[in-house]
Short mmCIF file of C-alpha atoms in Angstrom, two decimals:
data_model
loop_
_atom_site.label_atom_id
_atom_site.label_comp_id
_atom_site.label_asym_id
_atom_site.label_seq_id
_atom_site.Cartn_x
_atom_site.Cartn_y
_atom_site.Cartn_z
CA UNK A 1 0.00 0.00 0.00
CA UNK A 2 1.51 3.33 -0.98
CA UNK A 3 0.82 6.97 -1.52
CA UNK A 4 2.50 10.30 -1.93
CA UNK A 5 1.63 13.83 -2.83
CA UNK A 6 2.07 14.73 -6.47
CA UNK A 7 1.22 16.84 -9.45
CA UNK A 8 -2.27 18.14 -10.06
CA UNK A 9 -2.71 16.85 -13.58
CA UNK A 10 -3.26 13.36 -14.95
CA UNK A 11 -1.70 13.76 -18.40
CA UNK A 12 0.90 16.22 -19.76
CA UNK A 13 -0.18 19.74 -20.61
CA UNK A 14 0.28 20.29 -24.35
CA UNK A 15 1.46 23.83 -23.64
CA UNK A 16 4.56 22.36 -21.97
CA UNK A 17 3.63 23.78 -18.54
CA UNK A 18 3.29 20.41 -16.80
CA UNK A 19 5.95 19.29 -14.29
CA UNK A 20 8.59 16.77 -15.31
CA UNK A 21 6.96 13.90 -13.45
CA UNK A 22 3.80 12.84 -11.67
CA UNK A 23 3.18 10.42 -8.83
CA UNK A 24 0.55 7.73 -8.98
CA UNK A 25 -1.04 5.23 -6.61
CA UNK A 26 -1.15 1.92 -8.53
CA UNK A 27 -4.08 -0.42 -7.77
CA UNK A 28 -4.95 -3.89 -9.02
CA UNK A 29 -8.20 -5.54 -10.06
CA UNK A 30 -8.15 -9.14 -11.34
CA UNK A 31 -4.36 -8.95 -11.92
CA UNK A 32 -4.77 -5.83 -14.06
CA UNK A 33 -2.98 -2.68 -12.87
CA UNK A 34 -4.33 0.87 -12.94
CA UNK A 35 -2.83 4.16 -11.72
CA UNK A 36 -4.67 6.86 -9.75
CA UNK A 37 -3.19 10.42 -9.67
CA UNK A 38 -2.17 10.87 -6.05
CA UNK A 39 -3.34 14.48 -5.72
CA UNK A 40 -6.90 13.13 -6.01
CA UNK A 41 -6.41 10.50 -3.26
CA UNK A 42 -7.81 11.45 0.15
CA UNK A 43 -7.07 8.13 1.86
CA UNK A 44 -7.12 4.33 1.66
CA UNK A 45 -9.31 2.23 3.96
CA UNK A 46 -10.36 -1.40 4.21
CA UNK A 47 -13.65 -2.30 2.53
CA UNK A 48 -16.45 -2.20 5.12
CA UNK A 49 -20.21 -2.55 5.40
CA UNK A 50 -22.12 -1.20 2.39
CA UNK A 51 -25.63 0.25 2.40
CA UNK A 52 -27.11 -0.76 -0.97
CA UNK A 53 -29.40 1.58 -2.90
CA UNK A 54 -32.18 0.26 -5.15
CA UNK A 55 -32.08 0.92 -8.89
CA UNK A 56 -28.43 1.95 -8.77
CA UNK A 57 -26.31 1.62 -11.94
CA UNK A 58 -24.07 -1.49 -11.76
CA UNK A 59 -20.75 0.26 -10.96
CA UNK A 60 -22.29 1.90 -7.87
CA UNK A 61 -22.40 -0.66 -5.07
CA UNK A 62 -24.03 1.62 -2.49
CA UNK A 63 -23.01 3.98 0.28
CA UNK A 64 -20.09 3.38 2.63
CA UNK A 65 -18.71 5.21 5.68
CA UNK A 66 -15.07 6.06 4.93
CA UNK A 67 -12.86 8.36 7.02
CA UNK A 68 -15.85 9.98 8.73
CA UNK A 69 -17.90 10.72 5.60
CA UNK A 70 -20.60 8.82 3.77
CA UNK A 71 -19.63 8.40 0.11
CA UNK A 72 -20.87 6.40 -2.89
CA UNK A 73 -18.73 3.33 -3.52
CA UNK A 74 -17.80 2.39 -7.09
CA UNK A 75 -16.44 -1.00 -8.13
CA UNK A 76 -13.49 -0.60 -10.47
CA UNK A 77 -14.03 -4.18 -11.63
CA UNK A 78 -17.62 -3.38 -12.66
CA UNK A 79 -16.48 -0.28 -14.57
CA UNK A 80 -14.27 -2.49 -16.75
CA UNK A 81 -16.72 -5.38 -17.01
CA UNK A 82 -14.53 -7.71 -14.92
CA UNK A 83 -15.96 -10.47 -12.67
CA UNK A 84 -17.05 -9.21 -9.23
CA UNK A 85 -15.02 -10.02 -6.11
CA UNK A 86 -15.57 -9.54 -2.39
CA UNK A 87 -13.57 -7.46 0.07
CA UNK A 88 -10.55 -5.49 -1.06
CA UNK A 89 -9.77 -1.89 -0.18
CA UNK A 90 -11.49 1.42 -0.88
CA UNK A 91 -9.50 4.37 -2.27
CA UNK A 92 -11.23 7.61 -1.25
CA UNK A 93 -11.00 10.06 -4.17
CA UNK A 94 -11.63 13.80 -4.27
CA UNK A 95 -14.24 14.77 -6.84
CA UNK A 96 -15.77 18.06 -7.93
CA UNK A 97 -19.05 17.14 -6.22
CA UNK A 98 -17.47 15.73 -3.04
CA UNK A 99 -15.77 12.37 -2.49
CA UNK A 100 -16.08 8.94 -4.08
CA UNK A 101 -14.88 5.54 -2.84
CA UNK A 102 -13.26 3.35 -5.51
CA UNK A 103 -13.13 -0.34 -4.48
CA UNK A 104 -10.15 -2.33 -5.77
CA UNK A 105 -8.52 -5.65 -4.93
CA UNK A 106 -5.09 -4.36 -3.89
CA UNK A 107 -3.07 -1.14 -3.54
CA UNK A 108 0.57 -1.41 -4.65
CA UNK A 109 3.71 0.65 -4.08
CA UNK A 110 3.69 4.31 -5.04
CA UNK A 111 5.44 5.18 -8.30
CA UNK A 112 6.90 8.38 -9.72
CA UNK A 113 6.66 8.48 -13.51
CA UNK A 114 8.38 10.82 -15.96
CA UNK A 115 5.97 12.36 -18.48
CA UNK A 116 7.81 10.87 -21.44
CA UNK A 117 7.26 7.38 -20.00
CA UNK A 118 3.48 7.75 -20.37
CA UNK A 119 2.08 6.57 -23.72
CA UNK A 120 -1.12 8.54 -24.27
CA UNK A 121 -4.14 6.68 -25.60
CA UNK A 122 -5.12 7.37 -29.19
CA UNK A 123 -8.56 8.83 -30.02
CA UNK A 124 -9.64 5.38 -31.21
CA UNK A 125 -8.54 3.81 -27.92
CA UNK A 126 -10.34 6.53 -25.93
CA UNK A 127 -13.54 5.85 -27.88
CA UNK A 128 -13.34 2.19 -26.87
CA UNK A 129 -12.26 2.83 -23.26
CA UNK A 130 -12.66 6.47 -22.12
CA UNK A 131 -11.53 5.63 -18.58
CA UNK A 132 -7.91 5.03 -19.72
CA UNK A 133 -5.99 8.16 -20.80
CA UNK A 134 -2.62 6.47 -21.18
CA UNK A 135 -0.28 3.73 -20.01
CA UNK A 136 3.20 3.29 -18.60
CA UNK A 137 5.38 0.28 -17.84
CA UNK A 138 6.38 -2.69 -19.99
CA UNK A 139 3.93 -5.11 -21.57
CA UNK A 140 4.13 -7.59 -18.71
CA UNK A 141 3.31 -4.95 -16.08
CA UNK A 142 1.45 -2.30 -18.07
CA UNK A 143 -0.40 0.18 -15.86
CA UNK A 144 -3.39 2.11 -17.21
CA UNK A 145 -3.77 5.74 -16.06
CA UNK A 146 -7.36 6.33 -14.93
CA UNK A 147 -9.34 9.40 -15.99
CA UNK A 148 -11.11 10.08 -12.70
CA UNK A 149 -13.38 12.75 -14.16
CA UNK A 150 -15.12 10.03 -16.18
CA UNK A 151 -16.09 8.26 -12.96
CA UNK A 152 -18.72 10.93 -12.30
CA UNK A 153 -19.26 12.50 -15.72
CA UNK A 154 -22.70 12.67 -17.27
CA UNK A 155 -22.13 9.53 -19.32
CA UNK A 156 -20.77 7.43 -16.45
CA UNK A 157 -23.55 8.46 -14.04
CA UNK A 158 -26.29 7.49 -16.50
CA UNK A 159 -28.20 10.73 -16.71
CA UNK A 160 -31.12 8.89 -18.31
CA UNK A 161 -31.17 6.23 -15.61
CA UNK A 162 -34.17 4.63 -13.98
CA UNK A 163 -35.94 6.46 -11.19
CA UNK A 164 -33.98 6.19 -7.97
CA UNK A 165 -30.56 5.76 -9.60
CA UNK A 166 -27.55 7.10 -7.73
CA UNK A 167 -26.58 10.43 -9.28
CA UNK A 168 -23.33 12.13 -8.32
CA UNK A 169 -23.10 15.89 -8.49
CA UNK A 170 -21.00 17.33 -11.30
CA UNK A 171 -19.16 20.62 -10.93
CA UNK A 172 -22.10 22.61 -12.31
CA UNK A 173 -24.52 21.03 -9.85
CA UNK A 174 -22.27 20.84 -6.81
CA UNK A 175 -23.53 22.75 -3.83
CA UNK A 176 -21.56 24.56 -1.20
CA UNK A 177 -18.92 22.58 0.63
CA UNK A 178 -19.58 22.24 4.34
CA UNK A 179 -17.02 22.82 7.06
CA UNK A 180 -16.24 19.16 7.78
CA UNK A 181 -15.70 18.22 4.14
CA UNK A 182 -13.45 21.20 3.53
CA UNK A 183 -11.40 20.35 6.62
CA UNK A 184 -10.74 16.87 5.19
CA UNK A 185 -9.38 18.38 1.96
CA UNK A 186 -7.24 20.91 3.84
CA UNK A 187 -5.68 18.24 6.07
CA UNK A 188 -2.26 16.80 5.21
CA UNK A 189 -1.83 13.10 4.26
CA UNK A 190 0.22 10.81 6.51
CA UNK A 191 1.24 7.20 5.95
CA UNK A 192 0.58 5.03 9.03
CA UNK A 193 3.15 2.24 9.33
CA UNK A 194 3.93 -0.59 11.74
CA UNK A 195 7.31 -0.70 13.53
CA UNK A 196 7.94 -3.23 16.31
CA UNK A 197 4.21 -3.81 16.61
CA UNK A 198 3.46 -0.10 17.16
CA UNK A 199 1.96 2.46 14.77
CA UNK A 200 4.03 5.41 13.53
CA UNK A 201 3.22 8.13 11.01
CA UNK A 202 5.28 9.69 8.21
CA UNK A 203 4.17 12.75 6.27
CA UNK A 204 3.64 11.73 2.67
CA UNK A 205 5.52 14.80 1.39
CA UNK A 206 8.71 13.36 2.89
CA UNK A 207 8.54 10.19 0.76
CA UNK A 208 9.93 9.68 -2.74
CA UNK A 209 8.49 6.22 -3.28
CA UNK A 210 7.17 3.21 -1.36
CA UNK A 211 8.59 -0.24 -2.04
CA UNK A 212 7.10 -3.65 -1.41
CA UNK A 213 10.06 -5.68 -0.20
CA UNK A 214 10.45 -9.34 -1.10
CA UNK A 215 14.09 -9.90 -0.13
CA UNK A 216 16.88 -7.90 1.49
CA UNK A 217 20.48 -8.85 0.76
CA UNK A 218 22.62 -8.75 3.87
CA UNK A 219 25.52 -6.29 4.09
CA UNK A 220 28.58 -7.85 5.82
CA UNK A 221 30.01 -5.99 8.84
CA UNK A 222 27.34 -3.28 8.57
CA UNK A 223 25.98 -1.46 11.65
CA UNK A 224 22.82 -2.90 13.21
CA UNK A 225 20.72 -0.03 11.80
CA UNK A 226 21.44 -1.21 8.23
CA UNK A 227 18.79 -3.79 7.33
CA UNK A 228 20.27 -4.79 3.99
CA UNK A 229 20.50 -3.93 0.31
CA UNK A 230 17.45 -3.59 -1.94
CA UNK A 231 17.42 -4.11 -5.71
CA UNK A 232 15.26 -1.32 -7.12
CA UNK A 233 14.86 -1.63 -10.88
CA UNK A 234 18.47 -2.75 -11.19
CA UNK A 235 19.88 -0.16 -8.77
CA UNK A 236 21.20 -0.96 -5.26
CA UNK A 237 19.33 0.92 -2.52
CA UNK A 238 20.46 0.83 1.10
CA UNK A 239 17.71 -0.32 3.49
CA UNK A 240 17.77 1.09 7.03
CA UNK A 241 16.01 -0.52 9.98
CA UNK A 242 13.40 1.83 11.46
CA UNK A 243 13.27 -0.35 14.58
CA UNK A 244 16.99 0.11 15.20
CA UNK A 245 16.92 3.85 14.42
CA UNK A 246 14.01 4.25 16.88
CA UNK A 247 15.78 2.05 19.45
CA UNK A 248 12.87 -0.39 19.41
CA UNK A 249 13.05 -4.21 19.49
CA UNK A 250 12.90 -5.90 16.10
CA UNK A 251 9.49 -7.22 15.17
CA UNK A 252 8.41 -9.05 12.04
CA UNK A 253 10.57 -9.04 8.93
CA UNK A 254 10.29 -5.71 7.12
CA UNK A 255 7.96 -5.80 4.10
CA UNK A 256 7.72 -2.07 3.35
CA UNK A 257 10.46 0.32 2.25
CA UNK A 258 9.96 4.09 2.60
CA UNK A 259 12.31 5.68 0.09
CA UNK A 260 13.51 9.11 1.31
CA UNK A 261 16.09 11.63 0.14
CA UNK A 262 19.52 11.99 1.72
CA UNK A 263 22.45 14.18 0.60
CA UNK A 264 24.45 11.04 -0.21
CA UNK A 265 21.58 9.49 -2.20
CA UNK A 266 18.14 8.01 -1.67
CA UNK A 267 17.76 5.35 1.04
CA UNK A 268 14.86 3.18 2.16
CA UNK A 269 13.53 3.12 5.71
CA UNK A 270 12.31 -0.43 6.37
CA UNK A 271 9.03 -0.93 8.27
CA UNK A 272 6.98 -4.06 8.87
CA UNK A 273 3.96 -2.99 6.81
CA UNK A 274 1.56 -0.14 6.10
CA UNK A 275 -1.71 0.44 7.93
CA UNK A 276 -2.99 2.89 5.32
CA UNK A 277 -3.19 6.59 4.61
CA UNK A 278 -4.98 9.13 6.76
CA UNK A 279 -5.27 12.92 6.64
CA UNK A 280 -4.81 15.08 9.73
CA UNK A 281 -5.49 18.76 10.29
CA UNK A 282 -2.98 21.08 11.95
CA UNK A 283 -4.87 21.04 15.26
CA UNK A 284 -4.37 17.26 15.46
CA UNK A 285 -0.57 17.63 15.36
CA UNK A 286 1.21 18.35 18.66
CA UNK A 287 4.95 18.97 19.25
CA UNK A 288 6.90 16.99 21.84
CA UNK A 289 8.23 18.95 24.81
CA UNK A 290 11.57 17.15 24.53
CA UNK A 291 12.13 15.94 20.95
CA UNK A 292 13.86 12.59 20.57
CA UNK A 293 15.93 11.41 17.61
CA UNK A 294 13.70 11.29 14.57
CA UNK A 295 10.48 12.26 16.37
CA UNK A 296 9.52 15.81 17.31
CA UNK A 297 5.71 15.63 17.15
CA UNK A 298 2.77 13.27 17.40
CA UNK A 299 -0.80 13.18 16.12
CA UNK A 300 -4.13 12.28 17.68
CA UNK A 301 -6.32 10.02 15.57
CA UNK A 302 -10.11 9.89 15.48
CA UNK A 303 -10.15 7.03 18.04
CA UNK A 304 -8.05 9.22 20.39
CA UNK A 305 -4.98 7.02 19.91
CA UNK A 306 -1.62 8.80 19.86
CA UNK A 307 0.85 8.14 17.03
CA UNK A 308 4.42 9.46 16.88
CA UNK A 309 5.42 11.24 13.66
CA UNK A 310 8.76 10.26 12.13
CA UNK A 311 10.86 13.03 10.58
CA UNK A 312 13.27 11.20 8.22
CA UNK A 313 15.76 14.08 8.01
CA UNK A 314 16.26 14.41 11.77
CA UNK A 315 16.22 10.61 12.22
CA UNK A 316 19.15 10.15 9.84
CA UNK A 317 21.16 13.07 11.20
CA UNK A 318 22.87 11.09 14.05
CA UNK A 319 24.14 8.46 11.59
CA UNK A 320 24.85 10.89 8.75
CA UNK A 321 28.63 10.46 8.57
CA UNK A 322 28.53 6.65 8.67
CA UNK A 323 25.61 6.59 6.25
CA UNK A 324 27.60 8.44 3.58
CA UNK A 325 30.18 5.64 3.64
CA UNK A 326 27.58 2.89 3.15
CA UNK A 327 25.32 4.43 0.48
CA UNK A 328 26.26 3.04 -2.97
CA UNK A 329 27.92 5.79 -5.00
CA UNK A 330 25.84 5.06 -8.11
CA UNK A 331 22.73 5.75 -6.08
CA UNK A 332 23.95 9.18 -5.04
CA UNK A 333 24.74 10.14 -8.64
CA UNK A 334 21.41 8.98 -10.07
CA UNK A 335 19.34 10.75 -7.46
CA UNK A 336 21.25 14.03 -7.42
CA UNK A 337 19.07 15.61 -10.10
CA UNK A 338 15.64 15.04 -8.47
CA UNK A 339 16.79 16.37 -5.12
CA UNK A 340 18.42 19.43 -6.73
CA UNK A 341 15.22 20.71 -8.36
CA UNK A 342 12.34 20.54 -5.89
CA UNK A 343 8.87 21.23 -7.25
CA UNK A 344 6.83 24.14 -5.90
CA UNK A 345 3.08 23.74 -5.46
CA UNK A 346 0.41 26.14 -4.25
CA UNK A 347 -3.10 25.36 -3.04
CA UNK A 348 -6.18 27.39 -3.96
CA UNK A 349 -9.87 27.21 -3.11
CA UNK A 350 -11.83 27.52 -6.35
CA UNK A 351 -15.30 29.02 -6.46
CA UNK A 352 -17.94 30.44 -8.78
CA UNK A 353 -19.31 33.98 -8.67
CA UNK A 354 -21.98 34.54 -11.29
CA UNK A 355 -20.51 33.12 -14.48
CA UNK A 356 -16.91 33.68 -13.37
CA UNK A 357 -14.64 30.97 -11.93
CA UNK A 358 -12.21 32.40 -9.36
CA UNK A 359 -9.56 31.14 -6.93
CA UNK A 360 -8.36 32.29 -3.50
CA UNK A 361 -5.08 31.14 -1.85
CA UNK A 362 -6.01 28.38 0.58
CA UNK A 363 -3.76 29.68 3.36
CA UNK A 364 -5.98 32.79 3.63
CA UNK A 365 -9.18 30.79 4.26
CA UNK A 366 -10.12 30.18 7.89
CA UNK A 367 -13.23 28.07 7.26
CA UNK A 368 -16.43 27.90 5.22
CA UNK A 369 -20.02 28.62 6.22
CA UNK A 370 -22.51 26.62 4.17
CA UNK A 371 -24.98 29.54 4.35
CA UNK A 372 -25.25 32.94 6.06
CA UNK A 373 -27.88 35.63 6.51
CA UNK A 374 -26.37 39.05 5.85
CA UNK A 375 -27.67 42.20 7.52
CA UNK A 376 -27.01 45.17 5.19
CA UNK A 377 -25.27 48.26 6.55
CA UNK A 378 -26.19 51.74 5.26
CA UNK A 379 -22.64 53.04 4.79
CA UNK A 380 -20.56 50.97 2.36
CA UNK A 381 -17.68 53.45 2.30
CA UNK A 382 -15.40 50.95 4.03
CA UNK A 383 -16.02 48.35 1.33
CA UNK A 384 -18.22 45.99 3.35
CA UNK A 385 -21.78 45.11 2.32
CA UNK A 386 -23.12 44.01 5.70
CA UNK A 387 -22.67 41.94 8.83
CA UNK A 388 -23.24 38.22 9.33
CA UNK A 389 -23.52 35.92 12.36
CA UNK A 390 -21.14 32.97 11.79
CA UNK A 391 -21.89 31.20 15.07
CA UNK A 392 -18.99 32.31 17.24
CA UNK A 393 -18.70 35.91 16.04
CA UNK A 394 -20.27 38.73 14.04
CA UNK A 395 -18.06 39.52 11.04
CA UNK A 396 -18.16 42.15 8.28
CA UNK A 397 -19.04 40.72 4.90
CA UNK A 398 -18.01 41.50 1.31
CA UNK A 399 -20.40 40.32 -1.40
CA UNK A 400 -18.31 39.30 -4.42
CA UNK A 401 -21.50 38.96 -6.44
CA UNK A 402 -22.12 42.68 -6.08
CA UNK A 403 -18.50 43.57 -6.96
CA UNK A 404 -18.56 41.54 -10.16
CA UNK A 405 -21.89 43.12 -11.06
CA UNK A 406 -20.17 46.50 -11.08
CA UNK A 407 -21.69 47.87 -7.84
CA UNK A 408 -25.17 46.95 -9.06
CA UNK A 409 -27.44 45.11 -6.70
CA UNK A 410 -26.38 41.49 -6.31
CA UNK A 411 -28.84 38.99 -7.80
CA UNK A 412 -31.20 37.60 -5.22
CA UNK A 413 -31.70 33.95 -4.33
CA UNK A 414 -34.14 32.01 -2.20
CA UNK A 415 -31.35 30.03 -0.51
CA UNK A 416 -28.82 31.81 1.73
CA UNK A 417 -25.45 31.97 -0.08
CA UNK A 418 -22.23 30.25 1.09
CA UNK A 419 -19.63 32.42 2.81
CA UNK A 420 -15.85 32.11 3.13
CA UNK A 421 -14.21 33.33 6.33
CA UNK A 422 -10.83 34.73 5.31
CA UNK A 423 -8.03 36.88 6.71
CA UNK A 424 -8.18 40.38 5.21
CA UNK A 425 -5.81 43.09 6.45
CA UNK A 426 -5.21 41.37 9.77
CA UNK A 427 -8.84 40.55 10.58
CA UNK A 428 -11.46 37.92 9.74
CA UNK A 429 -14.11 38.89 7.20
CA UNK A 430 -16.75 37.02 5.28
CA UNK A 431 -16.81 36.72 1.48
CA UNK A 432 -20.11 35.79 -0.13
CA UNK A 433 -20.01 33.77 -3.37
CA UNK A 434 -22.43 31.72 -5.43
CA UNK A 435 -20.74 28.35 -5.13
CA UNK A 436 -17.66 26.72 -3.59
CA UNK A 437 -16.07 24.15 -5.91
CA UNK A 438 -12.94 22.35 -4.70
CA UNK A 439 -9.35 22.66 -3.55
CA UNK A 440 -6.74 22.66 -6.34
CA UNK A 441 -3.02 21.93 -5.91
CA UNK A 442 -1.30 23.82 -8.72
CA UNK A 443 2.40 23.61 -9.75
CA UNK A 444 4.34 26.86 -10.09
CA UNK A 445 4.64 26.34 -13.84
CA UNK A 446 0.85 26.64 -14.27
CA UNK A 447 0.55 30.02 -12.51
CA UNK A 448 0.96 33.25 -14.51
CA UNK A 449 0.95 36.91 -13.55
CA UNK A 450 -2.19 38.82 -14.55
CA UNK A 451 -3.59 42.32 -14.70
CA UNK A 452 -6.62 43.43 -12.71
CA UNK A 453 -10.03 42.94 -14.26
CA UNK A 454 -12.36 45.97 -14.45
CA UNK A 455 -14.34 45.06 -11.30
CA UNK A 456 -12.02 42.73 -9.38
CA UNK A 457 -8.36 42.87 -8.21
CA UNK A 458 -6.56 39.87 -9.75
CA UNK A 459 -2.91 38.91 -9.20
CA UNK A 460 -2.45 35.66 -11.12
CA UNK A 461 -4.12 33.26 -13.54
CA UNK A 462 -4.25 29.50 -12.98
CA UNK A 463 -4.05 27.17 -15.98
CA UNK A 464 -6.22 24.24 -14.91
CA UNK A 465 -6.47 21.80 -17.81
CA UNK A 466 -8.95 23.46 -20.22
CA UNK A 467 -9.96 26.31 -17.90
CA UNK A 468 -8.36 29.55 -16.73
CA UNK A 469 -9.11 30.85 -13.23
CA UNK A 470 -8.31 34.30 -11.85
CA UNK A 471 -6.68 34.52 -8.40
CA UNK A 472 -8.36 37.24 -6.34
CA UNK A 473 -6.24 39.56 -4.18
CA UNK A 474 -8.14 39.71 -0.87
CA UNK A 475 -6.15 42.64 0.50
CA UNK A 476 -7.21 44.81 -2.43
CA UNK A 477 -10.92 44.09 -2.17
CA UNK A 478 -11.31 46.95 0.29
CA UNK A 479 -10.94 50.57 -0.84
CA UNK A 480 -7.84 52.47 0.37
CA UNK A 481 -8.32 54.45 3.60
#
């Protein structure tokens, strides 16, 4: 089982703005392998009790409770017309209308694929199988890249289905995102592993790749914290014992390798196995009063259990000098390039105001209110349209609908509009929009400088597949004093 954070696109951008590589979560169904773009993966959980729905299209097996939210579960085997199977695991996927659980047989080791290694499907192949946008790997282990948007597109959800069919919201029909759902998307992914019979967590951003270990070749006269040598696609990788580095007794034989960067070259931290992927918000992470080697914080899970968080860089620091002598030199040379050019990503909350699609930097958003009632104020000289009660405070509110309408009266609606609570000039203010869409992780190469629009201050433009989105400057929404 493996995950990592990765690029925000599934296939290369023809404009040449896509990053040099993308990370996928490979899954298997009936010995066939498919790849899921990792930026769409929220978590991986074991298949559990399903609540069936009558008249549902065949791929939709029912509703399932996964990571605290009720989501529709789709069988990947049914989507490809393969024989049904019981059990397996559910990969929770972020979708424009919410979240979807994709049931598969197995989850394999995370892979990082260069763009040129992906063979895009031809138009004829897409007509036959629209779910596959391309493939990578050799013939014996070919892995099909899934087009996740087709899982919930109009054709896949059977818009002319029988009465009672499960219908998933598309982007145009998606309602406002509630606070809990948004918190899940804002949380950071962690891999939960087993070391000496105890759970530990590693932030996914710290991992290069996850390896399923079959054998480890022993290294004569090596320190006890060296587990052995791993053959990774013909290259020798040094495996380090997490149990020894954590000063814990050795448990079962290590079956999972966590490949991490080191100045001397990539190495693999060996754990017993993976317990899955979970996302945790900042308030669930707590620092240790007295940091120990490799661990400076811990997290609190939903069942109130406490899990220590491993920091690979600080864990390897005490053995740094000896480690440089044991890392194979070829490994250091081959991995020098990836570590020398780190990728920069930025997260934005995308939304709709009238007919415009806009984006706001995610770090400026405090939380979302599904709906608010705004009380107008007579004097709008300060730039605010009214006040709103958001439960724990009364905040000033800016109505983006009115701004885009050119100071005309904002169009009315029977339903109270959603409201973003954001930091503006050192204080919290509400921003009223028509619809909240989703969180986008965008590489630096797909962000361009922009000029202000006539009615709205804009700093940048996001290139998101076939759509451009303007990034709103919150600090310039208010008039100068």
